[in-house]
């Protein structure tokens, strides 16, 4: 438990102090956000706001994770390192995307194919490694099976599992990216999910099959360290949100949104809660579905369902204030996380 507190506290402090330094550095170098001309008119005033703030989140998370292990004199675990690798790798893809936008002074960075290729390469490496590295009890960070509240069903094989991992990683990294459309929206929404994973990791630790074998125990390789990872990123995210809240002084950019989506997907696989993530991160899923519905409807019928997609921009064009949308969407994110945690706890409860 001490590791979790240290990771969260260090991540918070580093991000809180590091973000204003990044704001000054990026402003001096002209690393400002480009705004799409077809976007809501209210966003044009945000042009030039420093971006790539996700670098602070990633660096603060890595340093906080390392600090927690230095304090406890415990070695990092394979599960924790794999999730951080996924976060850093996708963050690097996002960094390239952000840098190209800034360098070429346009709202589009990497071509969609190149961006997807980067996500697939990082995801494939994670998929292969996460099914290896067993501990002394022969438990690997993940198994080639589907999971909801725990693993279920037969193995889908390494190939099938790799495809599933790639779908989840690309899906959720892009889902967080789509959610990052208003000041503080993605930071708050993903922070709620990370908080849920701190609780899930801690609960799995206290009911681990290695320590107390029983019908409701969890076969998870490194539950405590996964909670530490979630706490480190959550602390860094809260510190960043202090400066990203409306009106934002800095944006996380694709560097942050892709990295955060990777963390969520990585935690889902290593805690054996893959499908539960769809509920925990329900707001990101809803926003992504709004884009799919909008594009599908326009291609098939020539008509749009929403005034603009993603969903948050639809409400902007309806006249809702940005802070109103952000707070209400945060509430939806909290409800989704609460529902997911409720299902997780109810499934564990011993049957009479």
Short mmCIF file of C-alpha atoms in Angstrom, two decimals:
data_model
loop_
_atom_site.label_atom_id
_atom_site.label_comp_id
_atom_site.label_asym_id
_atom_site.label_seq_id
_atom_site.Cartn_x
_atom_site.Cartn_y
_atom_site.Cartn_z
CA UNK A 1 0.00 0.00 0.00
CA UNK A 2 2.92 2.34 0.73
CA UNK A 3 4.18 1.86 -2.84
CA UNK A 4 0.83 3.00 -4.20
CA UNK A 5 0.84 6.17 -2.09
CA UNK A 6 4.45 7.02 -2.98
CA UNK A 7 3.85 6.47 -6.70
CA UNK A 8 0.73 8.64 -6.70
CA UNK A 9 2.30 11.42 -4.61
CA UNK A 10 5.54 11.58 -6.63
CA UNK A 11 3.63 11.52 -9.92
CA UNK A 12 1.40 14.35 -8.71
CA UNK A 13 4.28 16.54 -7.51
CA UNK A 14 6.46 16.00 -10.58
CA UNK A 15 3.59 16.71 -12.95
CA UNK A 16 2.31 19.70 -10.98
CA UNK A 17 5.77 21.30 -10.98
CA UNK A 18 6.88 20.03 -14.38
CA UNK A 19 3.88 21.13 -16.43
CA UNK A 20 4.45 24.91 -16.03
CA UNK A 21 8.07 24.34 -17.07
CA UNK A 22 6.82 22.53 -20.16
CA UNK A 23 4.36 25.36 -20.87
CA UNK A 24 7.17 27.92 -20.84
CA UNK A 25 9.50 25.70 -22.91
CA UNK A 26 6.90 24.82 -25.55
CA UNK A 27 5.66 28.41 -25.75
CA UNK A 28 9.19 29.69 -26.28
CA UNK A 29 9.77 27.17 -29.06
CA UNK A 30 6.38 27.84 -30.65
CA UNK A 31 4.98 24.35 -30.03
CA UNK A 32 1.37 25.49 -30.25
CA UNK A 33 -1.80 23.62 -31.13
CA UNK A 34 -3.22 23.96 -34.64
CA UNK A 35 -7.03 24.05 -34.84
CA UNK A 36 -9.17 22.51 -37.59
CA UNK A 37 -11.01 25.16 -39.58
CA UNK A 38 -14.13 22.99 -39.68
CA UNK A 39 -14.19 22.65 -35.88
CA UNK A 40 -16.42 24.66 -33.51
CA UNK A 41 -15.78 28.39 -33.88
CA UNK A 42 -15.13 28.72 -30.15
CA UNK A 43 -11.98 26.62 -30.56
CA UNK A 44 -10.23 29.11 -32.82
CA UNK A 45 -9.18 31.13 -29.79
CA UNK A 46 -7.23 28.09 -28.55
CA UNK A 47 -4.86 28.20 -31.52
CA UNK A 48 -1.28 28.47 -30.31
CA UNK A 49 -1.90 26.91 -26.87
CA UNK A 50 1.16 24.75 -26.04
CA UNK A 51 0.64 21.07 -26.85
CA UNK A 52 2.56 17.80 -26.35
CA UNK A 53 1.86 18.06 -22.60
CA UNK A 54 1.57 14.28 -22.63
CA UNK A 55 5.37 14.17 -22.40
CA UNK A 56 5.06 15.47 -18.85
CA UNK A 57 2.49 12.79 -17.98
CA UNK A 58 4.66 9.99 -19.38
CA UNK A 59 7.91 11.19 -17.79
CA UNK A 60 6.29 11.89 -14.41
CA UNK A 61 4.65 8.44 -14.44
CA UNK A 62 7.92 6.65 -15.21
CA UNK A 63 9.83 8.58 -12.53
CA UNK A 64 7.06 8.05 -9.97
CA UNK A 65 7.03 4.31 -10.65
CA UNK A 66 10.81 4.18 -10.27
CA UNK A 67 10.69 6.25 -7.07
CA UNK A 68 8.18 3.89 -5.46
CA UNK A 69 10.48 0.94 -6.09
CA UNK A 70 13.55 2.79 -4.88
CA UNK A 71 11.72 3.64 -1.67
CA UNK A 72 10.62 0.05 -1.09
CA UNK A 73 13.86 -1.52 -2.39
CA UNK A 74 11.74 -3.91 -4.44
CA UNK A 75 12.48 -4.80 -8.05
CA UNK A 76 9.99 -3.74 -10.73
CA UNK A 77 7.75 -6.52 -12.03
CA UNK A 78 7.33 -7.76 -15.57
CA UNK A 79 3.64 -6.81 -15.60
CA UNK A 80 4.33 -3.26 -14.50
CA UNK A 81 7.16 -2.77 -16.97
CA UNK A 82 5.07 -4.12 -19.86
CA UNK A 83 2.24 -1.68 -19.17
CA UNK A 84 4.73 1.18 -18.95
CA UNK A 85 6.35 0.01 -22.19
CA UNK A 86 2.97 0.14 -23.89
CA UNK A 87 2.32 3.63 -22.53
CA UNK A 88 5.75 4.92 -23.57
CA UNK A 89 5.67 3.28 -27.00
CA UNK A 90 2.28 4.69 -27.91
CA UNK A 91 3.29 8.02 -26.40
CA UNK A 92 6.26 8.05 -28.79
CA UNK A 93 3.92 7.48 -31.74
CA UNK A 94 1.77 10.35 -30.50
CA UNK A 95 4.84 12.55 -30.03
CA UNK A 96 5.79 12.06 -33.69
CA UNK A 97 2.25 12.95 -34.70
CA UNK A 98 2.26 16.11 -32.56
CA UNK A 99 5.72 17.17 -33.75
CA UNK A 100 4.75 16.87 -37.42
CA UNK A 101 1.66 19.00 -36.77
CA UNK A 102 3.81 21.68 -35.19
CA UNK A 103 6.64 21.49 -37.73
CA UNK A 104 4.30 21.68 -40.74
CA UNK A 105 1.85 24.07 -39.03
CA UNK A 106 -1.24 21.98 -39.77
CA UNK A 107 -3.93 20.19 -37.77
CA UNK A 108 -3.02 16.75 -39.19
CA UNK A 109 0.23 15.03 -38.28
CA UNK A 110 1.20 11.49 -39.20
CA UNK A 111 -0.72 9.94 -42.05
CA UNK A 112 -3.38 7.56 -40.72
CA UNK A 113 -1.55 4.53 -42.12
CA UNK A 114 1.76 5.47 -40.52
CA UNK A 115 0.07 6.22 -37.20
CA UNK A 116 -1.77 2.89 -37.23
CA UNK A 117 1.44 1.06 -38.15
CA UNK A 118 3.21 2.55 -35.14
CA UNK A 119 0.35 1.50 -32.86
CA UNK A 120 0.34 -2.01 -34.34
CA UNK A 121 4.09 -2.49 -33.92
CA UNK A 122 4.04 -1.43 -30.27
CA UNK A 123 0.89 -3.47 -29.64
CA UNK A 124 2.28 -6.61 -31.28
CA UNK A 125 5.42 -6.50 -29.13
CA UNK A 126 3.27 -6.13 -26.02
CA UNK A 127 0.97 -8.98 -27.12
CA UNK A 128 3.85 -11.43 -27.54
CA UNK A 129 5.70 -10.49 -24.34
CA UNK A 130 2.63 -10.33 -22.09
CA UNK A 131 1.94 -14.06 -22.54
CA UNK A 132 5.49 -14.98 -21.53
CA UNK A 133 7.65 -14.36 -18.45
CA UNK A 134 5.96 -16.68 -15.90
CA UNK A 135 6.78 -16.25 -12.23
CA UNK A 136 7.76 -19.07 -9.87
CA UNK A 137 4.09 -20.10 -9.71
CA UNK A 138 3.95 -20.30 -13.53
CA UNK A 139 1.60 -17.29 -13.78
CA UNK A 140 2.22 -15.04 -16.78
CA UNK A 141 1.16 -11.37 -17.00
CA UNK A 142 -1.71 -12.44 -19.28
CA UNK A 143 -3.06 -15.61 -20.85
CA UNK A 144 -4.32 -16.21 -24.36
CA UNK A 145 -7.93 -16.14 -23.18
CA UNK A 146 -10.67 -13.55 -23.05
CA UNK A 147 -11.52 -11.96 -19.72
CA UNK A 148 -14.31 -9.93 -18.20
CA UNK A 149 -14.06 -9.93 -14.41
CA UNK A 150 -11.47 -12.71 -14.69
CA UNK A 151 -10.32 -15.06 -17.48
CA UNK A 152 -12.99 -17.25 -19.04
CA UNK A 153 -13.36 -19.75 -21.87
CA UNK A 154 -10.69 -21.69 -23.76
CA UNK A 155 -7.46 -20.28 -25.17
CA UNK A 156 -7.88 -18.37 -28.45
CA UNK A 157 -4.28 -19.08 -29.42
CA UNK A 158 -1.38 -16.68 -29.72
CA UNK A 159 -2.45 -15.42 -33.16
CA UNK A 160 -6.05 -14.84 -32.10
CA UNK A 161 -4.92 -13.25 -28.85
CA UNK A 162 -2.48 -10.95 -30.65
CA UNK A 163 -5.25 -9.76 -32.98
CA UNK A 164 -7.50 -9.14 -29.97
CA UNK A 165 -4.74 -7.22 -28.18
CA UNK A 166 -4.21 -5.03 -31.24
CA UNK A 167 -7.93 -4.30 -31.52
CA UNK A 168 -8.07 -3.26 -27.86
CA UNK A 169 -4.90 -1.18 -27.97
CA UNK A 170 -5.71 0.66 -31.19
CA UNK A 171 -9.35 1.01 -30.14
CA UNK A 172 -8.73 2.51 -26.71
CA UNK A 173 -5.77 4.67 -27.68
CA UNK A 174 -7.93 6.21 -30.41
CA UNK A 175 -10.93 6.39 -28.05
CA UNK A 176 -8.99 8.52 -25.56
CA UNK A 177 -7.69 10.57 -28.49
CA UNK A 178 -11.28 11.29 -29.62
CA UNK A 179 -12.25 12.15 -26.04
CA UNK A 180 -9.48 14.74 -25.89
CA UNK A 181 -11.55 17.46 -27.56
CA UNK A 182 -12.32 19.84 -24.69
CA UNK A 183 -10.16 21.28 -21.92
CA UNK A 184 -9.70 18.69 -19.18
CA UNK A 185 -12.19 16.18 -20.62
CA UNK A 186 -9.82 13.32 -21.44
CA UNK A 187 -7.67 13.96 -18.35
CA UNK A 188 -10.64 13.68 -16.01
CA UNK A 189 -12.28 10.76 -17.81
CA UNK A 190 -9.16 8.59 -17.92
CA UNK A 191 -8.22 9.60 -14.38
CA UNK A 192 -11.46 8.07 -13.13
CA UNK A 193 -10.65 4.76 -14.86
CA UNK A 194 -7.12 4.75 -13.47
CA UNK A 195 -8.54 5.28 -10.00
CA UNK A 196 -10.73 2.23 -10.56
CA UNK A 197 -7.68 0.18 -11.51
CA UNK A 198 -5.87 1.24 -8.34
CA UNK A 199 -8.78 -0.28 -6.40
CA UNK A 200 -8.96 -3.38 -8.63
CA UNK A 201 -5.23 -4.08 -8.29
CA UNK A 202 -5.37 -3.65 -4.53
CA UNK A 203 -8.43 -5.91 -4.28
CA UNK A 204 -6.79 -8.60 -6.41
CA UNK A 205 -3.72 -8.42 -4.18
CA UNK A 206 -5.80 -9.01 -1.05
CA UNK A 207 -7.60 -11.93 -2.70
CA UNK A 208 -4.76 -13.46 -4.67
CA UNK A 209 -4.77 -17.22 -5.20
CA UNK A 210 -1.09 -17.45 -4.26
CA UNK A 211 -1.77 -16.25 -0.70
CA UNK A 212 -5.25 -17.67 -0.14
CA UNK A 213 -6.52 -20.24 -2.57
CA UNK A 214 -10.30 -20.17 -2.84
CA UNK A 215 -13.22 -20.14 -5.28
CA UNK A 216 -13.15 -16.34 -5.66
CA UNK A 217 -9.41 -15.68 -5.68
CA UNK A 218 -7.57 -14.07 -8.61
CA UNK A 219 -4.80 -15.57 -10.72
CA UNK A 220 -3.04 -12.28 -11.45
CA UNK A 221 0.75 -12.17 -11.64
CA UNK A 222 1.57 -8.77 -10.10
CA UNK A 223 -1.58 -7.09 -8.76
CA UNK A 224 0.22 -4.72 -6.36
CA UNK A 225 2.59 -3.42 -9.00
CA UNK A 226 -0.27 -2.88 -11.43
CA UNK A 227 -1.96 -0.75 -8.78
CA UNK A 228 1.33 1.15 -8.41
CA UNK A 229 1.44 1.79 -12.18
CA UNK A 230 -2.16 3.02 -12.14
CA UNK A 231 -1.44 5.27 -9.14
CA UNK A 232 1.70 6.71 -10.74
CA UNK A 233 -0.14 7.63 -13.94
CA UNK A 234 -3.15 8.88 -11.99
CA UNK A 235 -0.97 11.16 -9.87
CA UNK A 236 0.76 12.52 -12.97
CA UNK A 237 -2.60 13.03 -14.63
CA UNK A 238 -4.04 14.97 -11.68
CA UNK A 239 -0.99 17.23 -11.64
CA UNK A 240 -1.39 17.82 -15.37
CA UNK A 241 -5.13 18.43 -15.03
CA UNK A 242 -4.38 21.38 -12.72
CA UNK A 243 -3.03 23.18 -15.79
CA UNK A 244 -5.25 21.47 -18.37
CA UNK A 245 -8.57 22.38 -16.72
CA UNK A 246 -10.68 25.02 -18.52
CA UNK A 247 -9.30 27.34 -19.74
CA UNK A 248 -6.37 25.03 -20.53
CA UNK A 249 -2.84 26.40 -20.37
CA UNK A 250 -1.56 23.31 -22.19
CA UNK A 251 -2.96 20.35 -24.15
CA UNK A 252 -1.80 16.74 -23.77
CA UNK A 253 -1.83 16.21 -27.54
CA UNK A 254 -1.63 12.78 -29.15
CA UNK A 255 1.46 12.18 -27.00
CA UNK A 256 -0.79 12.02 -23.95
CA UNK A 257 -3.99 10.58 -25.38
CA UNK A 258 -2.33 7.60 -27.11
CA UNK A 259 -0.17 6.92 -24.05
CA UNK A 260 -3.19 6.98 -21.71
CA UNK A 261 -5.19 4.70 -23.99
CA UNK A 262 -2.26 2.30 -23.94
CA UNK A 263 -2.12 2.32 -20.15
CA UNK A 264 -5.82 1.50 -19.90
CA UNK A 265 -5.54 -1.36 -22.39
CA UNK A 266 -2.39 -2.68 -20.74
CA UNK A 267 -3.99 -2.68 -17.30
CA UNK A 268 -7.07 -4.43 -18.70
CA UNK A 269 -4.98 -7.32 -20.02
CA UNK A 270 -2.68 -7.69 -17.03
CA UNK A 271 -5.51 -7.52 -14.46
CA UNK A 272 -7.59 -9.95 -16.57
CA UNK A 273 -10.43 -7.41 -17.03
CA UNK A 274 -10.38 -6.87 -20.80
CA UNK A 275 -14.11 -6.60 -21.45
CA UNK A 276 -14.73 -4.80 -18.14
CA UNK A 277 -12.70 -1.89 -19.54
CA UNK A 278 -15.52 -1.24 -22.00
CA UNK A 279 -17.72 -0.41 -19.01
CA UNK A 280 -15.08 1.31 -16.87
CA UNK A 281 -14.12 3.58 -19.79
CA UNK A 282 -17.72 3.85 -20.93
CA UNK A 283 -17.51 7.56 -21.72
CA UNK A 284 -14.64 7.02 -24.16
CA UNK A 285 -16.58 4.16 -25.75
CA UNK A 286 -19.72 6.31 -26.12
CA UNK A 287 -17.74 9.13 -27.72
CA UNK A 288 -16.08 6.69 -30.13
CA UNK A 289 -19.44 5.19 -31.05
CA UNK A 290 -20.74 8.68 -31.85
CA UNK A 291 -18.01 9.04 -34.48
CA UNK A 292 -18.73 5.58 -35.93
CA UNK A 293 -22.46 6.33 -36.09
CA UNK A 294 -21.85 9.75 -37.67
CA UNK A 295 -19.51 8.43 -40.36
CA UNK A 296 -21.65 5.36 -41.06
CA UNK A 297 -24.86 7.36 -41.31
CA UNK A 298 -23.33 9.93 -43.66
CA UNK A 299 -21.84 7.29 -45.94
CA UNK A 300 -25.06 5.24 -46.15
CA UNK A 301 -27.72 7.96 -46.16
CA UNK A 302 -25.89 11.24 -46.74
CA UNK A 303 -27.32 12.54 -43.45
CA UNK A 304 -25.66 13.27 -40.13
CA UNK A 305 -27.05 12.05 -36.81
CA UNK A 306 -25.17 14.65 -34.76
CA UNK A 307 -24.40 18.27 -35.51
CA UNK A 308 -20.76 17.34 -35.20
CA UNK A 309 -18.78 14.36 -33.99
CA UNK A 310 -17.23 13.46 -31.56
CA UNK A 311 -20.22 13.81 -29.27
CA UNK A 312 -18.86 16.64 -27.12
CA UNK A 313 -18.80 18.95 -30.16
CA UNK A 314 -22.46 18.17 -30.84
CA UNK A 315 -23.35 19.70 -27.48
CA UNK A 316 -21.04 22.64 -28.11
CA UNK A 317 -22.97 23.46 -31.27
CA UNK A 318 -26.21 23.14 -29.30
CA UNK A 319 -25.01 26.01 -27.14
CA UNK A 320 -23.74 24.19 -24.04
CA UNK A 321 -20.82 25.91 -22.30
CA UNK A 322 -17.54 24.01 -22.49
CA UNK A 323 -17.25 23.67 -18.71
CA UNK A 324 -20.83 22.35 -18.54
CA UNK A 325 -20.04 19.64 -21.06
CA UNK A 326 -16.79 18.70 -19.34
CA UNK A 327 -18.32 18.41 -15.87
CA UNK A 328 -21.36 16.47 -17.08
CA UNK A 329 -19.18 14.11 -19.10
CA UNK A 330 -16.96 13.63 -16.05
CA UNK A 331 -20.08 12.61 -14.12
CA UNK A 332 -20.91 10.06 -16.82
CA UNK A 333 -17.34 8.74 -16.61
CA UNK A 334 -17.71 8.36 -12.83
CA UNK A 335 -20.99 6.50 -13.21
CA UNK A 336 -19.43 4.11 -15.74
CA UNK A 337 -16.47 3.44 -13.46
CA UNK A 338 -18.76 2.94 -10.47
CA UNK A 339 -20.85 0.44 -12.46
CA UNK A 340 -17.73 -1.46 -13.49
CA UNK A 341 -16.40 -1.57 -9.94
CA UNK A 342 -19.80 -2.68 -8.68
CA UNK A 343 -19.86 -5.59 -11.13
CA UNK A 344 -16.30 -6.50 -10.16
CA UNK A 345 -17.16 -6.58 -6.46
CA UNK A 346 -20.50 -8.39 -6.84
CA UNK A 347 -18.84 -11.16 -8.88
CA UNK A 348 -16.28 -11.69 -6.10
CA UNK A 349 -18.81 -11.85 -3.26
CA UNK A 350 -19.08 -15.37 -1.83
CA UNK A 351 -22.30 -17.15 -2.70
CA UNK A 352 -24.46 -18.28 0.25
#
